[in-house]
Coordinates of N, CA and C in Angstrom, one line a residue:
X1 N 20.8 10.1 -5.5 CA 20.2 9.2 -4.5 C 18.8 8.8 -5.0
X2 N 18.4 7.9 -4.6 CA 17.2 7.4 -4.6 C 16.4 7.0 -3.5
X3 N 15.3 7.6 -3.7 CA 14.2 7.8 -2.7 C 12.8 6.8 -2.2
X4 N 12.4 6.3 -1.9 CA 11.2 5.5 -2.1 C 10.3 5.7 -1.1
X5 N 9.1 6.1 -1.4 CA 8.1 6.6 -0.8 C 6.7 5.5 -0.8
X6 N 6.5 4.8 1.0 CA 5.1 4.4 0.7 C 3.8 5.6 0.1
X7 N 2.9 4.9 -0.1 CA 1.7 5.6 -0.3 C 0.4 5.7 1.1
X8 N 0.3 4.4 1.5 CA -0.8 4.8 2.2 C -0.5 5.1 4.0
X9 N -0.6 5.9 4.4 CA -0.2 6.4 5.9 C 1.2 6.9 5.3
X10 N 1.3 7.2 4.5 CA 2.8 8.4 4.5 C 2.5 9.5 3.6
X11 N 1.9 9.1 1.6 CA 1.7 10.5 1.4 C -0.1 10.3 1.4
X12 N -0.9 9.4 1.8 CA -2.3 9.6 1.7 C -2.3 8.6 2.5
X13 N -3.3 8.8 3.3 CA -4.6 7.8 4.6 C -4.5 6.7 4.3
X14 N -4.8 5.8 5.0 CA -4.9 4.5 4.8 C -6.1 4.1 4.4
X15 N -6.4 2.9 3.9 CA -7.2 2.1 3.7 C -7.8 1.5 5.0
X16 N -9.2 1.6 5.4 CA -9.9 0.9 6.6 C -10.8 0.2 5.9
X17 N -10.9 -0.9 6.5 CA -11.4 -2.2 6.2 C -12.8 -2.6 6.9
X18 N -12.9 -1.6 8.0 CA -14.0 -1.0 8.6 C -15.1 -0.3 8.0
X19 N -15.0 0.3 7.2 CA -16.1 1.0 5.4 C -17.0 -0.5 4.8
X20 N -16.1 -1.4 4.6 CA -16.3 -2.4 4.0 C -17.7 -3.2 4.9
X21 N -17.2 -3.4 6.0 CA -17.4 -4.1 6.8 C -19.0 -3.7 7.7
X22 N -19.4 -2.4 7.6 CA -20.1 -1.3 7.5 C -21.6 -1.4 6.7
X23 N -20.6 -1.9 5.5 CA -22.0 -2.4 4.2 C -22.3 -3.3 3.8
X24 N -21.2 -4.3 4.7 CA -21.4 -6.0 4.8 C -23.1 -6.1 5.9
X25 N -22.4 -5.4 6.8 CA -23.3 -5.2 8.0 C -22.4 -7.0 8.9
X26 N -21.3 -6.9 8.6 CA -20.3 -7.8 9.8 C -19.6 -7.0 10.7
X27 N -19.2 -7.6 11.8 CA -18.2 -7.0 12.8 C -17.0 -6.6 12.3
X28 N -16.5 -5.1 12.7 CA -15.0 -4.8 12.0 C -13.7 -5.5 11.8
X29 N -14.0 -6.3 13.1 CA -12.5 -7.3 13.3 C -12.7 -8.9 12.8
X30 N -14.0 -8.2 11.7 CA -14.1 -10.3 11.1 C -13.5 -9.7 10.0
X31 N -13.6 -8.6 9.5 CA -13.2 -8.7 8.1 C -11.9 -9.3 7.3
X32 N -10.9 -8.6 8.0 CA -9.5 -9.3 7.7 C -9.5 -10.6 7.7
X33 N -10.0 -11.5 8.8 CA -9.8 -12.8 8.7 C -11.1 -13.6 8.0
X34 N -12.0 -13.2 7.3 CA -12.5 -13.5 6.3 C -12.2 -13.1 4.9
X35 N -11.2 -12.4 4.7 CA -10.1 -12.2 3.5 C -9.1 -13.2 3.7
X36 N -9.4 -13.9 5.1 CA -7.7 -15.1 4.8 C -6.8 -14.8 5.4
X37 N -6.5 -12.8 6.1 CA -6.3 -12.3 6.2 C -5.7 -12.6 7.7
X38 N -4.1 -13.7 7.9 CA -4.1 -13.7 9.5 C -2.2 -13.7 9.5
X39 N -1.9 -13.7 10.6 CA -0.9 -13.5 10.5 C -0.4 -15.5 10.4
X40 N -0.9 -16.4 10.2 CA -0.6 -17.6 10.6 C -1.4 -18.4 9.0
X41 N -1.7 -17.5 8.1 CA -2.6 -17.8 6.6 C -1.6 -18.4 5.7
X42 N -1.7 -19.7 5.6 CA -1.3 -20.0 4.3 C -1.2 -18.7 2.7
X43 N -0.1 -18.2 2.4 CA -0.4 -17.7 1.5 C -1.3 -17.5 0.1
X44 N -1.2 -18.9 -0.3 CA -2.8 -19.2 -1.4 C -4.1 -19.0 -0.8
X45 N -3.9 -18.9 0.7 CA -5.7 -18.9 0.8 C -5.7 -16.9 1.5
X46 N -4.5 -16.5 1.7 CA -4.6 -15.3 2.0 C -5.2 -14.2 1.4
X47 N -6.8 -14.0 0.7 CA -7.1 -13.4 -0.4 C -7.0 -12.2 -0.5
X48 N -6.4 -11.3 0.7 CA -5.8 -9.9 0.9 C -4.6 -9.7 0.6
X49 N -3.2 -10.7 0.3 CA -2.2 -10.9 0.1 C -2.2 -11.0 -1.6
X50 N -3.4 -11.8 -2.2 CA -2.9 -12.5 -3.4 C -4.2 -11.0 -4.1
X51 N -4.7 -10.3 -4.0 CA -5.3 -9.6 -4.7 C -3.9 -8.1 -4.6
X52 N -3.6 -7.8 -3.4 CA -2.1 -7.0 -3.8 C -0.7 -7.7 -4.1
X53 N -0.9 -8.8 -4.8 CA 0.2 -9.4 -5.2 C -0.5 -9.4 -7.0
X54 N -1.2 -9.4 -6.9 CA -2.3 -9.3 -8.7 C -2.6 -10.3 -9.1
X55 N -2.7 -11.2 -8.2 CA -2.7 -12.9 -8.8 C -3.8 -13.4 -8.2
X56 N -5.2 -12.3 -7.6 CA -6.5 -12.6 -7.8 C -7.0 -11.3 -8.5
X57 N -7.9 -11.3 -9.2 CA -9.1 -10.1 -10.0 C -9.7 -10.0 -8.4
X58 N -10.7 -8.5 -8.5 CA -11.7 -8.1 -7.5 C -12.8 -9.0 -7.2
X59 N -13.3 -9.4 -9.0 CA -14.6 -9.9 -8.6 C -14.3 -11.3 -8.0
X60 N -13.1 -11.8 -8.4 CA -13.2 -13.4 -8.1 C -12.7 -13.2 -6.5
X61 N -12.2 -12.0 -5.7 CA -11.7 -11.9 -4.5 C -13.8 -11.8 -3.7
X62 N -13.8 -11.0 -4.2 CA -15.8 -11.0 -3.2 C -16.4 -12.1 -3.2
X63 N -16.1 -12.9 -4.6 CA -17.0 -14.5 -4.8 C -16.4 -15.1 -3.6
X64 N -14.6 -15.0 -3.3 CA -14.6 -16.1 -1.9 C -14.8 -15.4 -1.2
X65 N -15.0 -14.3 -0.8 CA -15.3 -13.4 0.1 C -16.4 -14.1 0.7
X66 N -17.3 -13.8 -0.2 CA -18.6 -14.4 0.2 C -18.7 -15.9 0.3
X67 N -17.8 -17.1 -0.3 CA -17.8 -18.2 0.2 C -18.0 -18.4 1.6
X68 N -16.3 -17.8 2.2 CA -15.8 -17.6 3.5 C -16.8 -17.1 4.5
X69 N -17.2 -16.0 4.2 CA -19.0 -15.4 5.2 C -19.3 -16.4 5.4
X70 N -20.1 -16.8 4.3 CA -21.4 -18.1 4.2 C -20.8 -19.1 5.2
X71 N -19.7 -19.6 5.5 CA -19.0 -20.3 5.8 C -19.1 -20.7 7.2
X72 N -18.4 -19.1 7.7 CA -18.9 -18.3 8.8 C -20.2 -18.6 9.6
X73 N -20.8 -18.7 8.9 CA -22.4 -18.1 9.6 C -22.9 -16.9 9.2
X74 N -22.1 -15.7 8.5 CA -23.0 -14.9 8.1 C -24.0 -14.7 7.1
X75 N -24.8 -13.8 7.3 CA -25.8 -14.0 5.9 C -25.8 -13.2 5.4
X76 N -25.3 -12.4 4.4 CA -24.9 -11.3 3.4 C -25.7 -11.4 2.3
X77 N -26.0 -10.4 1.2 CA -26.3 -10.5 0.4 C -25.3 -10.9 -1.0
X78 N -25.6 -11.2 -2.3 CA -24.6 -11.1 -2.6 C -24.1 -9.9 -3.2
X79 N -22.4 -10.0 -3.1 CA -21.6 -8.6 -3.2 C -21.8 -8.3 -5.3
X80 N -22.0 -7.6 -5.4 CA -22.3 -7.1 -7.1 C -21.5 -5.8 -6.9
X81 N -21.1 -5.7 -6.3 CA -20.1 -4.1 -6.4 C -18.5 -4.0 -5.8
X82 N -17.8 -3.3 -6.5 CA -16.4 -3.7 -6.2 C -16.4 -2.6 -4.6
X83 N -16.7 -3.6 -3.3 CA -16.7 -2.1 -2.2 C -15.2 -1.4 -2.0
X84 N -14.6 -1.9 -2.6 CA -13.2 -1.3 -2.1 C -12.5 -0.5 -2.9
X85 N -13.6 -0.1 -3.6 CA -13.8 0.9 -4.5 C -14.8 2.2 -4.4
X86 N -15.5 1.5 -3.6 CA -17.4 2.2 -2.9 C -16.7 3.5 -1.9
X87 N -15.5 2.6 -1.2 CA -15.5 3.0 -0.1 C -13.6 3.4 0.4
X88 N -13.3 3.8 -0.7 CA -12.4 3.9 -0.5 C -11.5 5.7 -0.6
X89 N -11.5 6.4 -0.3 CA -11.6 8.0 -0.1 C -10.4 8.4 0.6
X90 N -9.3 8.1 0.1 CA -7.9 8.6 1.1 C -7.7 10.7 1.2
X91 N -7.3 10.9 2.3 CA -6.9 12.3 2.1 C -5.5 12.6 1.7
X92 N -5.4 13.6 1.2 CA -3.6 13.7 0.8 C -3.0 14.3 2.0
X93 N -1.8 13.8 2.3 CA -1.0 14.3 3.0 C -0.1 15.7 2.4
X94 N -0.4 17.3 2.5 CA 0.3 18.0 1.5 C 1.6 18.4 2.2
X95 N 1.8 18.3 3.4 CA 3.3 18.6 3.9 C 4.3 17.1 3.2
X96 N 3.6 16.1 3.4 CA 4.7 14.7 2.8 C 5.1 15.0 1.3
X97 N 4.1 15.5 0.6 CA 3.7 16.2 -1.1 C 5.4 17.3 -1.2
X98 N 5.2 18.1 0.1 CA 6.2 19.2 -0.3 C 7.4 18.5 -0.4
X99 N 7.4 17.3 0.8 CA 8.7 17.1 0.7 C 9.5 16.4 -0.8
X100 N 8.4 15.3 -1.0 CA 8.5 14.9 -2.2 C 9.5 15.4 -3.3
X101 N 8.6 16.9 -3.7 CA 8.3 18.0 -4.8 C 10.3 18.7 -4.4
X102 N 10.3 18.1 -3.3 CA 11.5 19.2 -2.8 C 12.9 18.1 -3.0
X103 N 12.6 17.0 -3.2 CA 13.7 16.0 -3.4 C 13.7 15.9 -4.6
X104 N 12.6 15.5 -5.1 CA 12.8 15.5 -6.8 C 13.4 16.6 -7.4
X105 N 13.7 17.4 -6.8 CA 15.3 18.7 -7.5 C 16.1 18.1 -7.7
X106 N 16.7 17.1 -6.9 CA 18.0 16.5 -7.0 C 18.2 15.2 -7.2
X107 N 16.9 14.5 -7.0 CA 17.0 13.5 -6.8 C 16.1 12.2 -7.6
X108 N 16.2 11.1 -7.8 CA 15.1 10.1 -7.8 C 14.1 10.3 -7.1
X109 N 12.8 9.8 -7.0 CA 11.9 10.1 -5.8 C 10.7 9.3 -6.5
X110 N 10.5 7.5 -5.8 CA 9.7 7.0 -6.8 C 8.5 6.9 -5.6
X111 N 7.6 6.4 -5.8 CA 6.8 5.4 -5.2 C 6.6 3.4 -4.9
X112 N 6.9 3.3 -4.0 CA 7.0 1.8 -4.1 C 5.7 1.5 -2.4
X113 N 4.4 0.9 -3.1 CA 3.1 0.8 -2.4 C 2.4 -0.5 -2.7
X114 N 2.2 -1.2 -1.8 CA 0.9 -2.4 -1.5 C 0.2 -2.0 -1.9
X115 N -0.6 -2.2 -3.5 CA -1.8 -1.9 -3.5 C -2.6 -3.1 -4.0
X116 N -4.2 -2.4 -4.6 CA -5.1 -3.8 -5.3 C -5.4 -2.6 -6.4
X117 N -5.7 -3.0 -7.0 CA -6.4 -2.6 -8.6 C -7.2 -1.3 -8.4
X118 N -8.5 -1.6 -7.6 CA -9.3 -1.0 -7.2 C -8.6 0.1 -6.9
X119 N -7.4 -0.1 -5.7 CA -6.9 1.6 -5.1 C -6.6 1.9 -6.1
X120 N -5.0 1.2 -7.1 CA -4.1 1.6 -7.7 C -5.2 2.7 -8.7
X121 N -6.7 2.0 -9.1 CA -7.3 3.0 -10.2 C -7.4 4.1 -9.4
X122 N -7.9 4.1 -8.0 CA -8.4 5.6 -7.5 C -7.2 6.7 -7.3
X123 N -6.0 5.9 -6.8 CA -4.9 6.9 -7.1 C -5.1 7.5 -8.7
X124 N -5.2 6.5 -9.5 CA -4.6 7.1 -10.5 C -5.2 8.2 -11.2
X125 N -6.9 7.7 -10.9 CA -7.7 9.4 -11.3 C -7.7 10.5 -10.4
X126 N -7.2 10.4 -9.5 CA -6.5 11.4 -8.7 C -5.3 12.4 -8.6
X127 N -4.7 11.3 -9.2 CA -3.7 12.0 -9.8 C -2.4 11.6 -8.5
X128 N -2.2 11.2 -7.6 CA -1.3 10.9 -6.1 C -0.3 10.3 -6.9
X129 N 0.2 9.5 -8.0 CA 1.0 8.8 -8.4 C 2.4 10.0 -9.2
X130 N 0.9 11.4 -9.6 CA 2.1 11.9 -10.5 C 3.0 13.1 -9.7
X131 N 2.9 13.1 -8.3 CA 4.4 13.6 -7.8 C 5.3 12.9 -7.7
X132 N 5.5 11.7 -8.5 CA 6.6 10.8 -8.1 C 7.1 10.7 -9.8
X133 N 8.3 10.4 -9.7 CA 9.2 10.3 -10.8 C 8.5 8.4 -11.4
X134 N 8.2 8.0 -10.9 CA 8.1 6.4 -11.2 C 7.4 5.8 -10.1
X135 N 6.2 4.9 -10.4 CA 5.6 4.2 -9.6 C 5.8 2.6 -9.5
X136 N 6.2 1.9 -8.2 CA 6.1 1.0 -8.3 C 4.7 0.0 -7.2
X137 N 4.1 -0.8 -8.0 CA 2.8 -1.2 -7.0 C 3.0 -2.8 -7.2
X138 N 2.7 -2.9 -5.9 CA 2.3 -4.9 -6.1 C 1.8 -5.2 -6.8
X139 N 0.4 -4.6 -7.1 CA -0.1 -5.9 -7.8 C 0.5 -5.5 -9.1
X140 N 1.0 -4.7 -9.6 CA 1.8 -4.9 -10.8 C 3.4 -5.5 -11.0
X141 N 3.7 -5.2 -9.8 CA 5.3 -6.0 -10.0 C 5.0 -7.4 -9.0
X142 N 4.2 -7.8 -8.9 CA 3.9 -9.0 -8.0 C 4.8 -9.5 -7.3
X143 N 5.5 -8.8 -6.4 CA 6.5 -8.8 -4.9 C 5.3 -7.8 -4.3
X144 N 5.3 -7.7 -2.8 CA 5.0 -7.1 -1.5 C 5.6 -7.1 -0.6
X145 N 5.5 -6.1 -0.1 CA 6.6 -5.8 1.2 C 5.7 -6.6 2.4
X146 N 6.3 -6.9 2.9 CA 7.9 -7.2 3.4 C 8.7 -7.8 3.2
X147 N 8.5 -8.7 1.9 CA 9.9 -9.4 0.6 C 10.9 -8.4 0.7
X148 N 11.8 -8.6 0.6 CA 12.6 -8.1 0.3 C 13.0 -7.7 -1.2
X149 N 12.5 -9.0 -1.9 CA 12.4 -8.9 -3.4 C 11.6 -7.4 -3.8
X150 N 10.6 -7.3 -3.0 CA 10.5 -6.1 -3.9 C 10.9 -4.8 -3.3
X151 N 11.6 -4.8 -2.9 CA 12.6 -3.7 -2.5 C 14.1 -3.7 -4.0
X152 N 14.1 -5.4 -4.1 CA 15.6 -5.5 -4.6 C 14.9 -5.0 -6.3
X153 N 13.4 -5.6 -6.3 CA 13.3 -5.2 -7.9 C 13.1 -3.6 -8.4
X154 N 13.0 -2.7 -7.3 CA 12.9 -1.3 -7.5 C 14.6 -0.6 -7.3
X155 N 15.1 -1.1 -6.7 CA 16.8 -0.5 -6.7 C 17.2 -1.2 -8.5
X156 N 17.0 -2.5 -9.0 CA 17.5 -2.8 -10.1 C 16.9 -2.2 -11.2
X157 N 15.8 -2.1 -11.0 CA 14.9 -1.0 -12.0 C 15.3 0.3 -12.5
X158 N 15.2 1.1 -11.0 CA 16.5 2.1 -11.0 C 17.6 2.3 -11.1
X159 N 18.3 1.3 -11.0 CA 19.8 0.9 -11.3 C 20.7 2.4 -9.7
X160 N 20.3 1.9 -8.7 CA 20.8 2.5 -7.7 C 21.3 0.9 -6.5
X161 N 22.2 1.2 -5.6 CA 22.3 0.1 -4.9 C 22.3 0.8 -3.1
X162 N 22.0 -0.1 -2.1 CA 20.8 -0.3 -1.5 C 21.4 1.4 -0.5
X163 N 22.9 1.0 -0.5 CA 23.8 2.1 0.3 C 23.3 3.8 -0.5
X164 N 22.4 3.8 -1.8 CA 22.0 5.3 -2.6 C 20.8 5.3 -2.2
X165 N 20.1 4.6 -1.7 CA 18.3 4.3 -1.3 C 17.9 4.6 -0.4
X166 N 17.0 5.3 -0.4 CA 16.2 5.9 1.3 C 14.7 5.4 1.1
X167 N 14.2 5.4 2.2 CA 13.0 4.6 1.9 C 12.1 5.2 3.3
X168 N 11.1 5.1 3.2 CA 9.8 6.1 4.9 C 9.1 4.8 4.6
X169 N 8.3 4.6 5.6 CA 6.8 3.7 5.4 C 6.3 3.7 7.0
X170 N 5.2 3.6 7.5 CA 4.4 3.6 8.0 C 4.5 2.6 8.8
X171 N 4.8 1.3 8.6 CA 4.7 0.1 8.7 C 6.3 -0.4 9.3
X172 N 6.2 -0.6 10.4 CA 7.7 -0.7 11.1 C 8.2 -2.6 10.7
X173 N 7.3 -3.2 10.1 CA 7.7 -4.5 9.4 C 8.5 -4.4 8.1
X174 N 8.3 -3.2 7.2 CA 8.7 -2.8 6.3 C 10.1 -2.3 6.2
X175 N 9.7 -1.2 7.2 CA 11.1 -0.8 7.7 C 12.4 -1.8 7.7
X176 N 12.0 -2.7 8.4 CA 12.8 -3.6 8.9 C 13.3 -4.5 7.8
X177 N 12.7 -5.0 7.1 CA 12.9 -5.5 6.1 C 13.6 -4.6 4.7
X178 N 13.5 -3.6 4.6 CA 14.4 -2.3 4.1 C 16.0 -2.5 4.6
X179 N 15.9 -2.0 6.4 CA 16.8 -2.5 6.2 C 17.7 -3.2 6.3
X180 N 17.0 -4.5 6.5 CA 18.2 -5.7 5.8 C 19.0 -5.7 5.2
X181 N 18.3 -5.2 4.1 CA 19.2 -4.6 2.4 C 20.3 -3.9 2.3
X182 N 20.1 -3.2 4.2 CA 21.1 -1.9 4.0 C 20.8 -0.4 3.2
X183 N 19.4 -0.6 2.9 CA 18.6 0.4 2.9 C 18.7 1.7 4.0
X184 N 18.7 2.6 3.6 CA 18.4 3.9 4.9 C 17.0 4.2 4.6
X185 N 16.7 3.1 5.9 CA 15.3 2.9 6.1 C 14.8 4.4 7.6
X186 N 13.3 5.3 7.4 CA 12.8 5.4 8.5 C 11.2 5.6 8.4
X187 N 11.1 5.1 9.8 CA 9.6 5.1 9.6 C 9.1 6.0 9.6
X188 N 8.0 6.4 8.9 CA 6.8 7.9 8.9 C 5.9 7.8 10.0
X189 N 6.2 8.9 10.8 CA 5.2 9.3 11.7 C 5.0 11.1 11.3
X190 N 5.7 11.5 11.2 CA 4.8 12.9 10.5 C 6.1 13.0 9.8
X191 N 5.7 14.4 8.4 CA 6.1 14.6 7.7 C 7.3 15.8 7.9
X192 N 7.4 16.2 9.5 CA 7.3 17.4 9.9 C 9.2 16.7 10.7
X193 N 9.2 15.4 11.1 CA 10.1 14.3 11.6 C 11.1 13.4 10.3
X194 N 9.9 13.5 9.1 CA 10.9 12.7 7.8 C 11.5 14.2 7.5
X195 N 11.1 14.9 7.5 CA 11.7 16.3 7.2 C 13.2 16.8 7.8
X196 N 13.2 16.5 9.1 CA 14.0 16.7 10.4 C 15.0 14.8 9.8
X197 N 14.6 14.2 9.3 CA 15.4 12.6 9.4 C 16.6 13.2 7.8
X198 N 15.8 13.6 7.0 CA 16.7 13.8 5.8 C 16.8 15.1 4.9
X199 N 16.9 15.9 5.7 CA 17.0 17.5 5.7 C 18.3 18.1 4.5
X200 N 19.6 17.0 5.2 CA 20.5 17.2 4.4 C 20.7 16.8 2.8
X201 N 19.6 16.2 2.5 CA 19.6 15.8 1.3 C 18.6 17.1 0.5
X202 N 18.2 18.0 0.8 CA 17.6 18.8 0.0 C 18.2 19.8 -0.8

């Protein structure tokens, strides 16, 4: 079987956009929608969509960043530092870790995660990538969930089909879109529950 594991709110914390926003010195709930960031965003101008899709760099995502402020009304300085890097500090989840460590006996057990450059580096000197047999990340395979494409490019990768596939995420949009596929999709709310959902596979 094959396994697929989000990263952020399943085996490490999420990303808050509130850090950011902090050292902007803006209101917490401008930030996303001065990333582009709405549920009703043209995709090209979505600059939180196209930097974890890998089809914007960091520094060219702050230059609109800062267009967009300016735009706004805010007065910022200009950004010279990658913040989503400054400020970006996940905790590990080590009960989700066990489970992981305990499927990989028998099993496939990859990672498939939203990320940007910035996280994907801080995972990787951290080392969160290497309990997984294989990592898959947006901005490297340039699909995002809730495509379904990149769900379908991680089953063909692994050469498993959707009925051998288990999949957790945080994100009940995800879920959902899993499974379409026919994925045995569930969502993570503790590790203690994914544990109790797929027990018989250990």
């Amino acid at each position: 079987m094959l396994f697929i594991f989000d990263m952020g709110g399943v085996v490490t914390t999420n990303f808050k956009g509130k850090f950011c926003s902090e050292l902007l010195n803006i209101p917490d709930e401008k930030f996303f929608p001065l990333c582009g960031h709405t549920p009703d965003a043209p995709q090209d101008k979505d600059l939180f969509n196209l930097i974890n899709l890998g089809k914007l760099t960091i520094p060219e995502f702050w230059k609109k960043f800062e267009e967009n402020a300016r735009k706004e009304g805010f007065k910022i300085d200009p950004i010279e530092h990658d913040l989503f890097r400054l400020t970006f500090h996940p905790k590990l989840n080590d009960k989700t870790v066990e489970i992981i460590k305990a499927l990989r006996k028998n099993h496939r057990v990859v990672c498939g995660t939203n990320t940007i450059d910035s996280h994907w580096e801080n995972h990787m000197e951290r080392g969160d990538y290497s309990f997984f047999d294989q990592t898959y990340a947006s901005n490297k395979i340039h699909a995002i969930k809730p495509d379904p494409k990149f769900f379908q490019l991680i089953m063909t990768a692994e050469g498993y089909s959707s009925s051998e596939t288990f999949f957790t995420d945080d994100r009940i949009e995800n879920i959902e879109a899993a499974k379409s596929l026919g994925i045995n999709a569930v969502q993570f709310t503790s590790a203690e529950e994914l544990y109790a959902n797929w027990k018989r596979y250990f």
